[in-house]
Coordinates of C-alpha atoms and ligand atoms in Angstrom, one line a residue:
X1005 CA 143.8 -82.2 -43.5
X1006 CA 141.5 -79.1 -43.2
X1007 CA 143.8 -77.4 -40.1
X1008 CA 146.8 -78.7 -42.2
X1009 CA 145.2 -76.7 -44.9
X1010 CA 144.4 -73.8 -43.0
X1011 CA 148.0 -73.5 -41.2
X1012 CA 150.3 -73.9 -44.3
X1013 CA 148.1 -72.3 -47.2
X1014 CA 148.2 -68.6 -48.2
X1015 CA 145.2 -66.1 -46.4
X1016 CA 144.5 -65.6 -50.2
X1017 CA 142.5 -69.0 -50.2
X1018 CA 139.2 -68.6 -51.7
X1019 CA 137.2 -71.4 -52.1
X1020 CA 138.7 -73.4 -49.3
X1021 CA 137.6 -71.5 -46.3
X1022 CA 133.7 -71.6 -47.1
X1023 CA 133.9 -75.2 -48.8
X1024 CA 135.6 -77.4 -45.7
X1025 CA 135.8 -80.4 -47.7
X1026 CA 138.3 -82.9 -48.9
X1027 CA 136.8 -84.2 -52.2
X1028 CA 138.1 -87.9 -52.5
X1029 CA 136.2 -89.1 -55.6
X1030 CA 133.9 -87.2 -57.8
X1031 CA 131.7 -88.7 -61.2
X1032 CA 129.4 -86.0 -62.9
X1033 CA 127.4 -83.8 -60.4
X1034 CA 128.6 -85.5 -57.4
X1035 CA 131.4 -85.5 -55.3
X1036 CA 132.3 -87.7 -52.2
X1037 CA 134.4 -86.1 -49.7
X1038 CA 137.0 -87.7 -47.4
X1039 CA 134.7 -88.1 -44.7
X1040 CA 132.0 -90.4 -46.8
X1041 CA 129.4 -87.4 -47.6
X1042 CA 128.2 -86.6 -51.1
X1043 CA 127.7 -83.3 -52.3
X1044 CA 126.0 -81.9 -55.9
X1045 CA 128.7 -79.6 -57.2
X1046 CA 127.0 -76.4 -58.9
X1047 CA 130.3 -74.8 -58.9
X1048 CA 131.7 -77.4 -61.4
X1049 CA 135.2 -76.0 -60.9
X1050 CA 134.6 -72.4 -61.2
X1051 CA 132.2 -73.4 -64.5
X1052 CA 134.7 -74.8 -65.7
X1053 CA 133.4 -78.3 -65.8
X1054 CA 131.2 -78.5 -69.0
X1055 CA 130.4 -82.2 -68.4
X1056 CA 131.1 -82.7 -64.7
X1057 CA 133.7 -84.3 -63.4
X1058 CA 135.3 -87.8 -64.7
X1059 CA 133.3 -87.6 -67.6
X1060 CA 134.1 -91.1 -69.0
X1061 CA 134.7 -89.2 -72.7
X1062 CA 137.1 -87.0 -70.9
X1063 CA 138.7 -89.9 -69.3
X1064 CA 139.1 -91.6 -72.3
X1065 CA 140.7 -89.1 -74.3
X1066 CA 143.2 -88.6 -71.3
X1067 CA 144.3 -92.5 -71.3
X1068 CA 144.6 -92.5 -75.1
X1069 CA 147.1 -89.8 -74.5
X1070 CA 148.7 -91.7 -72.1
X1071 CA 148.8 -95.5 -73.5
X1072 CA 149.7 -93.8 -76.9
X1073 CA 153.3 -92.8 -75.9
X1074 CA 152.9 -88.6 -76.9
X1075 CA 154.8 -87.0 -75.4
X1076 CA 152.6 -84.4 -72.4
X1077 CA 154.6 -81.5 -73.1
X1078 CA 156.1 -79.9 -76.4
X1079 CA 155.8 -76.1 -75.7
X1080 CA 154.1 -74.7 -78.6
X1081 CA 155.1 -77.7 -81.2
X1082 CA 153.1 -79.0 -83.6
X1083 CA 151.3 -82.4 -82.4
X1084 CA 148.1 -84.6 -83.6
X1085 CA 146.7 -83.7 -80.6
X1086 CA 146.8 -80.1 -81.1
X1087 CA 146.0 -80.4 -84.3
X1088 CA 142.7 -82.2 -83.6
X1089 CA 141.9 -80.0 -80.6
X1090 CA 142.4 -76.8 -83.3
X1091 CA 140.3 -78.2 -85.5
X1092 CA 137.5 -78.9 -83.5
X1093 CA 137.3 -75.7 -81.6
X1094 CA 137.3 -73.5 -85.5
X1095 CA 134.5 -75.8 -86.1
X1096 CA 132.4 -74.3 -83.3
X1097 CA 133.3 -70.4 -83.9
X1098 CA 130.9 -68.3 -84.9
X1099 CA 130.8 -68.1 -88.7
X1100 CA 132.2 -64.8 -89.9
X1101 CA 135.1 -65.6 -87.1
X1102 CA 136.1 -69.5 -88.2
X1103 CA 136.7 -68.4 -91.7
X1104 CA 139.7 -66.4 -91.0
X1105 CA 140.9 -67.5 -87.7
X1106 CA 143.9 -67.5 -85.9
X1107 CA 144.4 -69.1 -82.5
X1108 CA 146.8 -68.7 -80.0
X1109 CA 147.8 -71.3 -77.3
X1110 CA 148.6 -68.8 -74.0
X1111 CA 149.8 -70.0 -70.9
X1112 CA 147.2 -71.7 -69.1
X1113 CA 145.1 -70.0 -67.1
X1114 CA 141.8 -67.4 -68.4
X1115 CA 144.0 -64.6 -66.7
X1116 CA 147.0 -65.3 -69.3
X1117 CA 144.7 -65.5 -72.6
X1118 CA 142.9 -62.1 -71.2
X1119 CA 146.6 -60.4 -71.4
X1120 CA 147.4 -62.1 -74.6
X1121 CA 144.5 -60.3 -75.8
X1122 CA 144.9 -57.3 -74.7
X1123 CA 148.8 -57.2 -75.7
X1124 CA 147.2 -58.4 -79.7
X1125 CA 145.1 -55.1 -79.7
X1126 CA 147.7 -52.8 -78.4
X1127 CA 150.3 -54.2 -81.1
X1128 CA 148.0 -54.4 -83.8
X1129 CA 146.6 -50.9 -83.4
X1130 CA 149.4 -49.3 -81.9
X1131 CA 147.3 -47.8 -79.4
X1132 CA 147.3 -47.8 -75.7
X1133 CA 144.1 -47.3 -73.8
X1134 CA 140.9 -49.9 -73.1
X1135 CA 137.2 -49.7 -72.9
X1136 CA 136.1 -52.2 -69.9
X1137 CA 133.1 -52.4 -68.4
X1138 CA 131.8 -52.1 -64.3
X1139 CA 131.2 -55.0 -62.6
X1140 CA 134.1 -57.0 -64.9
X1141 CA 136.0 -59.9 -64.2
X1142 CA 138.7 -60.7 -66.6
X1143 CA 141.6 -62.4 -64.3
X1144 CA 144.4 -61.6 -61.8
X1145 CA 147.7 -60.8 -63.2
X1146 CA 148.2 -57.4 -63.5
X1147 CA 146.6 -56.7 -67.5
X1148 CA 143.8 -58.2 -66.8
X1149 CA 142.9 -57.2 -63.3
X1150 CA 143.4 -53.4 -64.8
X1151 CA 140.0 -53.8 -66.8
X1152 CA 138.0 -56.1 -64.3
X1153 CA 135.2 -53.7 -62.2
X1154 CA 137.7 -53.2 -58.8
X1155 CA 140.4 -52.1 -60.6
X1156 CA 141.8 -48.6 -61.4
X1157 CA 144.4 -47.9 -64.3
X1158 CA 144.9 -44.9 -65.9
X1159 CA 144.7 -46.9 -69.5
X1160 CA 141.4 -48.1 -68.7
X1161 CA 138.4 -46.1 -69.3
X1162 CA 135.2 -48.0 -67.4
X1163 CA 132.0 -48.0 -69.2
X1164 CA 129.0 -48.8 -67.7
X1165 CA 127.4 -52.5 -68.3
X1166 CA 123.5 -52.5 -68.5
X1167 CA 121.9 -54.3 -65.9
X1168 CA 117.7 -54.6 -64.6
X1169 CA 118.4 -54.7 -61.2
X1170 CA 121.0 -52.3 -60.3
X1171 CA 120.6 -49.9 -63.4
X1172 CA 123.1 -47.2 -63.2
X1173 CA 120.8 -45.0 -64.4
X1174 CA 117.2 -45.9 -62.5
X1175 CA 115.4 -47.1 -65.4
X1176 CA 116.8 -50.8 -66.3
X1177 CA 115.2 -52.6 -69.6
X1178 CA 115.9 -51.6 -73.1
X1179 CA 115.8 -47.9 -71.8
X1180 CA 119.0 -48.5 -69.1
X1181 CA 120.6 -50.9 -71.9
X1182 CA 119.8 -47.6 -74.3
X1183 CA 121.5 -44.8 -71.6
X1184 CA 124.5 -47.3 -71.2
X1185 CA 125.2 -47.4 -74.8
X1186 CA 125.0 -43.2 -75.7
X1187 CA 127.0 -42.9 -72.8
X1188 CA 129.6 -45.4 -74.3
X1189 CA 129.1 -43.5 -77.7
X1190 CA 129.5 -40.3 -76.3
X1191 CA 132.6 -40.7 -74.8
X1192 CA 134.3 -41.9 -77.8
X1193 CA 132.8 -39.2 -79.9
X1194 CA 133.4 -35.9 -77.9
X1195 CA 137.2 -34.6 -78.6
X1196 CA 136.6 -33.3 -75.2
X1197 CA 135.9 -36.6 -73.3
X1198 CA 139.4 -37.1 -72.5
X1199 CA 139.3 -40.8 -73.9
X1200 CA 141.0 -41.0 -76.5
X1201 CA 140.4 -43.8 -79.6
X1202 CA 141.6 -47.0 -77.4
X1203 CA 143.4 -49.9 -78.8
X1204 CA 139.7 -52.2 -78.1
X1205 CA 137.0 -53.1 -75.9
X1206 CA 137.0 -55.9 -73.4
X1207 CA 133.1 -57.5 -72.6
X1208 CA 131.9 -60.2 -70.9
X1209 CA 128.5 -61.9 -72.8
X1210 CA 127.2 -62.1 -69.4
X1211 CA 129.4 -61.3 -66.5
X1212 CA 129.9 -63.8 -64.4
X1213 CA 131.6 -62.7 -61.2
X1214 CA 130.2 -59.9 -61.2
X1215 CA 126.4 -61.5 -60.4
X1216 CA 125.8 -63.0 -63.3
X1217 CA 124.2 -60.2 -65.2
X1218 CA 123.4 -61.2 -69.1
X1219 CA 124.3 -58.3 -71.3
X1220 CA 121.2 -57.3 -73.4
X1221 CA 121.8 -58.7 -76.8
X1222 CA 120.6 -55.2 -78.5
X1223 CA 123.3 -53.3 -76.7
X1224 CA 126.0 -55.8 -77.3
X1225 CA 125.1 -55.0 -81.0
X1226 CA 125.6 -51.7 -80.3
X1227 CA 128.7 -52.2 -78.6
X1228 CA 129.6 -54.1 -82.0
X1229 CA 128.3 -51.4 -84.4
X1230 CA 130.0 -48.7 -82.1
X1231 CA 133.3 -50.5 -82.0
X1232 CA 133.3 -51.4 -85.8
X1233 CA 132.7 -47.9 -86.8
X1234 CA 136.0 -46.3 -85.3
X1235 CA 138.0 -49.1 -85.7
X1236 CA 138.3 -50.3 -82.4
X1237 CA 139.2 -54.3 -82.3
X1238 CA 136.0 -55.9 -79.6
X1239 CA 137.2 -58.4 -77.5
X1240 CA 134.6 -61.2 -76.2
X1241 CA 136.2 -62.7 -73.0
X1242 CA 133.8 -66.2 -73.2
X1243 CA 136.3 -67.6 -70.5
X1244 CA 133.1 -68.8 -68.3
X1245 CA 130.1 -68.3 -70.7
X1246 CA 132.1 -70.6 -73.6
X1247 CA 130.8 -74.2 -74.3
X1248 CA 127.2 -74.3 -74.3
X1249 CA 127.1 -72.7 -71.0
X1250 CA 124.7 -70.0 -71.7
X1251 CA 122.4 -71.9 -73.9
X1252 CA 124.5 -71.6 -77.0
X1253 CA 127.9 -72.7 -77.8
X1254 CA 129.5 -69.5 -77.3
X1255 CA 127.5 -66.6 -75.2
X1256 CA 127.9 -63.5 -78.2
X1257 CA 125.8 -66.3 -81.0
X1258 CA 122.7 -65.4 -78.6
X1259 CA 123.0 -61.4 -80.1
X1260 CA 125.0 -62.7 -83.3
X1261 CA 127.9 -60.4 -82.6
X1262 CA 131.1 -61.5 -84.3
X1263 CA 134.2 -60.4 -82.3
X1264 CA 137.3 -59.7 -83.4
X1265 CA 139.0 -61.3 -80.4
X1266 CA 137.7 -63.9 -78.3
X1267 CA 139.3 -64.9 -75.3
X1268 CA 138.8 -68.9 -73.7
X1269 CA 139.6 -71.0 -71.0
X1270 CA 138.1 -72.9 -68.3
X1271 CA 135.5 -75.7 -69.7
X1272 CA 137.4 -76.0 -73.7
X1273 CA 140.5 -77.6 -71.6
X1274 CA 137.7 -80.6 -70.2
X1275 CA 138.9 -79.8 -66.5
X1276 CA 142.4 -79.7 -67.1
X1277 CA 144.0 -76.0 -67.7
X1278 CA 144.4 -74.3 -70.9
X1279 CA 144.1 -71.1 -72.5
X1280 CA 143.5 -69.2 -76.3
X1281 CA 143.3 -66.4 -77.6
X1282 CA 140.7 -66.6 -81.1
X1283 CA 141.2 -63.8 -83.9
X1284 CA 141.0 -62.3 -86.8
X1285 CA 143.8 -62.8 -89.3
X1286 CA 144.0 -59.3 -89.8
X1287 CA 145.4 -58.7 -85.9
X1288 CA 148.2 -61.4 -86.3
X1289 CA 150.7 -58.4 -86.2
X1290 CA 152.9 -60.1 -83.8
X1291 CA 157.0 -60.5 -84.3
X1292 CA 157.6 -64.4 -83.7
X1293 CA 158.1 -64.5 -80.0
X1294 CA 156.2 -61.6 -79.0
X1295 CA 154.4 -63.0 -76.8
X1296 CA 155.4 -66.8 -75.2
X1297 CA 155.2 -68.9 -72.3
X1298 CA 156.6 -72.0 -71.3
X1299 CA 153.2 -74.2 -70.7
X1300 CA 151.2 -74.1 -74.1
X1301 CA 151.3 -77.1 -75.3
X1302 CA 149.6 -79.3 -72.3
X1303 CA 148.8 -82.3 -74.4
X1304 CA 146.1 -83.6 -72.0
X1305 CA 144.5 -80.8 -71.4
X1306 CA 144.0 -80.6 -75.3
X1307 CA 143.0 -83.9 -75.7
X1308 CA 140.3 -83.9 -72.9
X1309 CA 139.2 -80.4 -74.2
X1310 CA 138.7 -81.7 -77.6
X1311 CA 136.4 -84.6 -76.3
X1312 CA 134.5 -82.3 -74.3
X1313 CA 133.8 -80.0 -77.5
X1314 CA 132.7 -82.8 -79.2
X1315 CA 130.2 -84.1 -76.6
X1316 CA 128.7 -80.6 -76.0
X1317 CA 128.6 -80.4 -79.7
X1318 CA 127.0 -83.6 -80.9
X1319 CA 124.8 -84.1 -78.2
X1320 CA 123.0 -80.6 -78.3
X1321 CA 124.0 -79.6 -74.9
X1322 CA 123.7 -75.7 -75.5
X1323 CA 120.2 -76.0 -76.1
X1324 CA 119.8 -78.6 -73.1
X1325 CA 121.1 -75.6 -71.2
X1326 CA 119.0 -73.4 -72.2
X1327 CA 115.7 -75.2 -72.3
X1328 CA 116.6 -76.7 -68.8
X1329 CA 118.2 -73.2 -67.3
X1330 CA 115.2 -71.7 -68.2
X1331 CA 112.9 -74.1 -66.2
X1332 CA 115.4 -73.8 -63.6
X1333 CA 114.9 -69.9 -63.2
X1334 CA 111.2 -69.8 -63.2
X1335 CA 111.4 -71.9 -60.7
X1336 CA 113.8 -70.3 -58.3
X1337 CA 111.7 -66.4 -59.6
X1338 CA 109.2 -68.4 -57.9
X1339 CA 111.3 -68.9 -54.8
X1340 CA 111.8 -65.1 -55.3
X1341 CA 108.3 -64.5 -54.9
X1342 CA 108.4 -66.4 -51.6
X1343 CA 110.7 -64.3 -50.0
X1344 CA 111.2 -60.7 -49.8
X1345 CA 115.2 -61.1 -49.4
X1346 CA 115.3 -62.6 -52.4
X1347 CA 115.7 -59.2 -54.4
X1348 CA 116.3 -60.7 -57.7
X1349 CA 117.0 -64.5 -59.8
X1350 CA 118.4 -64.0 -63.1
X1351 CA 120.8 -65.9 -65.8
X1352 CA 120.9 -67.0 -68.9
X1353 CA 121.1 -71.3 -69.7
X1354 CA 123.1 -72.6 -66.4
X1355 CA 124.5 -69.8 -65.0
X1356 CA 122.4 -68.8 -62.5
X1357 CA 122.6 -66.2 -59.8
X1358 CA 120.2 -66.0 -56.8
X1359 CA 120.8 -62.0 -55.2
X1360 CA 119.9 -62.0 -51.7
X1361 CA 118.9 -58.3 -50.3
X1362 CA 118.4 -56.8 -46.7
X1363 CA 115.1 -55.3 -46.8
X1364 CA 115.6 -53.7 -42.9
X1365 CA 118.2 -50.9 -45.0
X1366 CA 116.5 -48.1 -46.2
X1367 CA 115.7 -47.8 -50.0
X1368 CA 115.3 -44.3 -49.5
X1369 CA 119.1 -44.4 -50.7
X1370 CA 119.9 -43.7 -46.8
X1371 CA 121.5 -47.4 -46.5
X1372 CA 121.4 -48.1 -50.0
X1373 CA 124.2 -49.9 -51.5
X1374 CA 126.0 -49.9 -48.1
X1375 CA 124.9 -52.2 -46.1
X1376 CA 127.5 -54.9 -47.2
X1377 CA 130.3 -53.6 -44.9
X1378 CA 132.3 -52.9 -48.4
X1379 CA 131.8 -49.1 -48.5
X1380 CA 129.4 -49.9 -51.9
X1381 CA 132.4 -51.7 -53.9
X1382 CA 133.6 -48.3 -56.2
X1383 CA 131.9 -49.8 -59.2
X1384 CA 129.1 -46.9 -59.7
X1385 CA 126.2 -49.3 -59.8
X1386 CA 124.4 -48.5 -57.0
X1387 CA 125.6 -45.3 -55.4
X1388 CA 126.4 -42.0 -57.2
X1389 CA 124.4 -42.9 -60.3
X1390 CA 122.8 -39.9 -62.4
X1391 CA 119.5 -41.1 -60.7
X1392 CA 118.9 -40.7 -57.4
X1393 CA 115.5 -42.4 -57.3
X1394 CA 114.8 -45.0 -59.4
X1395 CA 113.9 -48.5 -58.4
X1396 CA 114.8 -50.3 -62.1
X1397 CA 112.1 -52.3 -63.4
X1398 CA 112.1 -55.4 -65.7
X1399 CA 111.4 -54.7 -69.0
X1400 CA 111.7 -51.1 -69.8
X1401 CA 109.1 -48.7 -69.1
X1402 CA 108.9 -45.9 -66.6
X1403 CA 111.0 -45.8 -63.3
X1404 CA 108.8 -46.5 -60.1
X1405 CA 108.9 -43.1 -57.7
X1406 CA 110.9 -43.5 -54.8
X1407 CA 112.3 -46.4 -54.6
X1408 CA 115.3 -48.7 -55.2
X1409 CA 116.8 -52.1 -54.6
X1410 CA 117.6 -53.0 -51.4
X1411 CA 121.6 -53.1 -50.4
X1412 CA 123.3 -56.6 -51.5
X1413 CA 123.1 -59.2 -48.1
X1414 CA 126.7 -60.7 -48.0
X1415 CA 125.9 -62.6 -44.9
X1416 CA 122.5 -64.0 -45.7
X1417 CA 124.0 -65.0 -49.6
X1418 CA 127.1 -66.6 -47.5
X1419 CA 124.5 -68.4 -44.9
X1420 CA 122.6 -69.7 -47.6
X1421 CA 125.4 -71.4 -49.1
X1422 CA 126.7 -72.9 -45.7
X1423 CA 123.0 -74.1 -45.8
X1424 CA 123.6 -75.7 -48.9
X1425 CA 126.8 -77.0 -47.8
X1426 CA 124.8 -78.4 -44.7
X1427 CA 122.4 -80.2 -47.2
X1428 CA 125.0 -81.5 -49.7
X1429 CA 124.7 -78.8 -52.3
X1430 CA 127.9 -76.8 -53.2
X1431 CA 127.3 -73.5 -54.5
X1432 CA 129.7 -70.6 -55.6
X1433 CA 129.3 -66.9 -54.5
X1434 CA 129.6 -63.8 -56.7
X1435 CA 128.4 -60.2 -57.2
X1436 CA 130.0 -56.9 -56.6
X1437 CA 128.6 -57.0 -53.5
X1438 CA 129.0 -61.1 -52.6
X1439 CA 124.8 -61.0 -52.8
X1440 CA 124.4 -63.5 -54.9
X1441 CA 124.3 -67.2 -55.1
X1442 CA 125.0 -69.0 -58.0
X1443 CA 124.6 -72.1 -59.9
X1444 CA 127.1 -73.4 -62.6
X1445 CA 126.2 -76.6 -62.8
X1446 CA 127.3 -79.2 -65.4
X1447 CA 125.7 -79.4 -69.0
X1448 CA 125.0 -83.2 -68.2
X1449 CA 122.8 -82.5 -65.2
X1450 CA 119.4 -84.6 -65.5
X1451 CA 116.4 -82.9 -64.3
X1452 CA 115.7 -85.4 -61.4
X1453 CA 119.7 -83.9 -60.1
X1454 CA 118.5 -80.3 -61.2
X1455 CA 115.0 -80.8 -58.9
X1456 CA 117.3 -82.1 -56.1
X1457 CA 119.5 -79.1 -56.5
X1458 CA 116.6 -76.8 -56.1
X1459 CA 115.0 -78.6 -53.6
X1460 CA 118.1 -78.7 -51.3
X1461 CA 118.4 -74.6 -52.3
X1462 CA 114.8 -73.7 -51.2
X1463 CA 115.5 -75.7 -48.3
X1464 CA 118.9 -73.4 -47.3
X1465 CA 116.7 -70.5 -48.3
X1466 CA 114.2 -71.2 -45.7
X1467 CA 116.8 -71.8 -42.9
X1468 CA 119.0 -69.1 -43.7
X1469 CA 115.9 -67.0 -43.7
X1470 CA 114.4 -68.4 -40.3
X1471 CA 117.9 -68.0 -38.6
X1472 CA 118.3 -64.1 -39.3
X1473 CA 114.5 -64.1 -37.6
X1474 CA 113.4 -62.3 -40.7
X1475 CA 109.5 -63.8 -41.2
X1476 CA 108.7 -66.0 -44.3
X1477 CA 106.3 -63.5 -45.5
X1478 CA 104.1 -66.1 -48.0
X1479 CA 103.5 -64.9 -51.3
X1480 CA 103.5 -61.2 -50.7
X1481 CA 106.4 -60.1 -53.1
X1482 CA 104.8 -57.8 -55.7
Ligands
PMP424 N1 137.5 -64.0 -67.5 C1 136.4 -64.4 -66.9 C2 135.1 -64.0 -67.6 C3 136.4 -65.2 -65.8 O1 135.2 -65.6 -65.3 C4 137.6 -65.7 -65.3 C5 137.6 -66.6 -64.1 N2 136.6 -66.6 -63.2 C6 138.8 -65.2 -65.9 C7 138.7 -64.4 -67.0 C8 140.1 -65.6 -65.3 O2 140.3 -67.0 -65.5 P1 141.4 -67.7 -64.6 O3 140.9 -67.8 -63.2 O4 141.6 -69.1 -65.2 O5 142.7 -66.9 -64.7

């Protein structure tokens, strides 16, 4: 089945070429491949997997769909099961947003709510351009790959996103998060910037994709206040961060930011697609039809999506993620102290990313930020920044003379997870640079699976790290 795979599927397969595996059956963290082996899944179908697979709540909602005679597709119809999916998902919004809410059921991918919402801003505000951020990842149709961090568009105007590890600026901490915001303000305020006012601001709570890299809840407050005061409609993409994932039911109640727009997919469908577009009533500027698609009334998806709100709702699973994704990091920063190619371990509740570094490339900014083969990505977060030598510490303070993070290691990152792979533990790859492993594992996880999910990791850390013949160097990592 694999070759049959690999002779008839497009080169564009992701997933498939460094996950060889034909999944037969699969119940919560575990799936069973065609060949009998078992395997945690910690990429939970690209996060989109709140409560794992087959959750029997999931299940059941599907087959009352089914035995009940509804019919599985109505376009965008009225239907009970609509209805009840509608009314559960205004229950969770942030207050401030459920009051005056109005939802829109997009076609059924993240990618198709991400141009619905950027289609909402441009025709309620009548303007053109788009504040995005580096390091994005909004989608692949042609909208939403314009404001994701590879992209270039002349309407997009690419702000930079704080981060610790890779500040743009050398500092990182509430001084980088500080920079990243004046610059931000800056722009929009000097006639002579050559941005004009855009039609709104697309930001990821914590981007995913692009290494999992938490935005500082202080500067997404800024980026609130900032947007607020000049009119400019802020859009919250909480396609993977949604649904309890980041240790509360949707990523922007961590800073309290209400967005006008927020854009969701992935786990509020239960496994099965579907996409909306939240908003304030104020935006519904739309002519009827102004924006349609044939498959937006997937019945199942709605009714397995409403179940899965529920469960994540009633049985406290936001804060299950973030009590137990905090454990889960200090444990793997303790990894990090282990090894010296372990540059950095971050997240926020279960998402999770692991960024392997090559400390044999120069941090003198010789090699820096090239040693992944990719030419440094274009994104402006490690080469070309204002700073030529600053090595970003933690939690603000002064930058540390001389030095920086080592380059991103692709190939030790991808080694780890065929490591993984090798011990039974699937994990997803991410980062501008591919560097960093990460973890997205279902909301349901127990701690005995999440120990065994570490323990299987530390083990593929340790081989991946013997076979490049780099020493395990003890506890030496400052
Ligand atoms: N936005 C974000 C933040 C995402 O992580 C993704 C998918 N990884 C998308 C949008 C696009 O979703 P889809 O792949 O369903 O089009």
């Amino acid at each position: 089945m694999l070759r049959r795979q690999s002779s008839r599927e497009s080169a564009a397969r992701t997933y498939a070429r460094s996950l060889p595996i034909v999944p037969v059956r699969a119940r919560g963290l575990t799936i069973e491949g065609a060949d009998g082996r078992r395997y945690l899944d910690c990429l939970s179908g690209a996060g989109s997997l709140a409560l794992g697979h087959n959750h029997p709540v999931v299940l059941e909602a599907i087959r009352g769909v089914l035995d009940s005679g509804a019919p599985l597709h109505v376009l965008d119809l009225a239907t009970p099961v609509k209805d009840a999916f509608t009314s559960e998902l205004f229950a969770t919004l942030p207050p401030g947003l459920a009051d005056s809410a109005r939802i829109q059921f997009c076609g059924p991918a993240g990618t198709d709510a991400v141009e619905a919402a950027l289609k909402l801003v441009r025709t309620a505000t009548g303007r053109d351009g788009l504040l995005a951020f580096s390091g994005a990842y909004h989608g692949m149709t042609a909208g939403a790959l314009a404001v994701s961090g590879g992209a270039h568009s002349a309407r997009v105007t690419r702000l930079p996103y704080p981060q610790d590890y890779r500040c743009p600026f050398g500092t990182g901490g509430e001084q980088g998060a500080r920079l990243a915001a004046r610059w931000t303000e800056s722009l929009l305020d000097d006639p002579k910037s050559g941005v004009s006012t855009p039609a709104g601001m697309i930001v990821e709570p914590v981007q995913g994709e692009g290494g999992v890299i938490p935005a500082p809840d202080g500067w997404l407050r800024r980026m609130r206040e900032i947007t607020a005061d000049r009119g400019i409609p802020l859009i919250a993409d909480e396609v993977q961060t949604g649904v309890g994932r980041t240790g509360a039911f949707w990523a922007v109640e961590h800073s309290g930011v209400v967005p006008d727009v927020m854009v969701l997919s992935k786990a509020i469908g239960g496994s099965l697609p579907l996409a909306v577009i939240v908003y304030r009533e104020e935006l519904d500027t739309w002519r009827p039809g102004a924006h349609a698609g044939t498959f937006r009334g997937n019945q199942l998806a709605m009714a397995a999506g409403t179940a899965t709100l529920k469960y994540v709702r009633e049985n406290g699973l936001a804060e299950r993620a973030a009590q137990l994704g905090e454990r889960m990091t200090a444990q793997l920063r303790g990894l990090g102290d282990e090894y010296e190619r372990i540059g950095d371990v971050r997240g926020r509740g279960l998402m999770i990313g692991v960024e392997f570094v090559d400390p044999g490339v120069g941090r003198d900014g010789a090699g820096a930020g090239d040693g992944t083969g990719d030419g440094g990505g274009g994104d402006g977060s490690v080469d070309g920044g204002p700073i030529e030598d600053g090595r970003p510490i933690q939690d603000g303070g002064s930058v540390e003379d001389g030095a920086r993070p080592h380059p991103a290691d692709p190939v030790l990152a991808a080694a780890v997870q065929r490591e993984c792979l090798r011990r039974g533990l699937i994990v997803e790859l991410g980062g501008r640079h591919a560097g960093v492993v990460r973890l997205l594992p279902p909301l349901t996880i127990s701690d005995e699976q999440a120990e065994a999910v570490l323990d299987r990791l530390a083990d593929a850390v340790a081989a991946a790290d013997a076979a490049i013949q780099r020493p395990h160097r003890g506890s030496t990592k400052q």
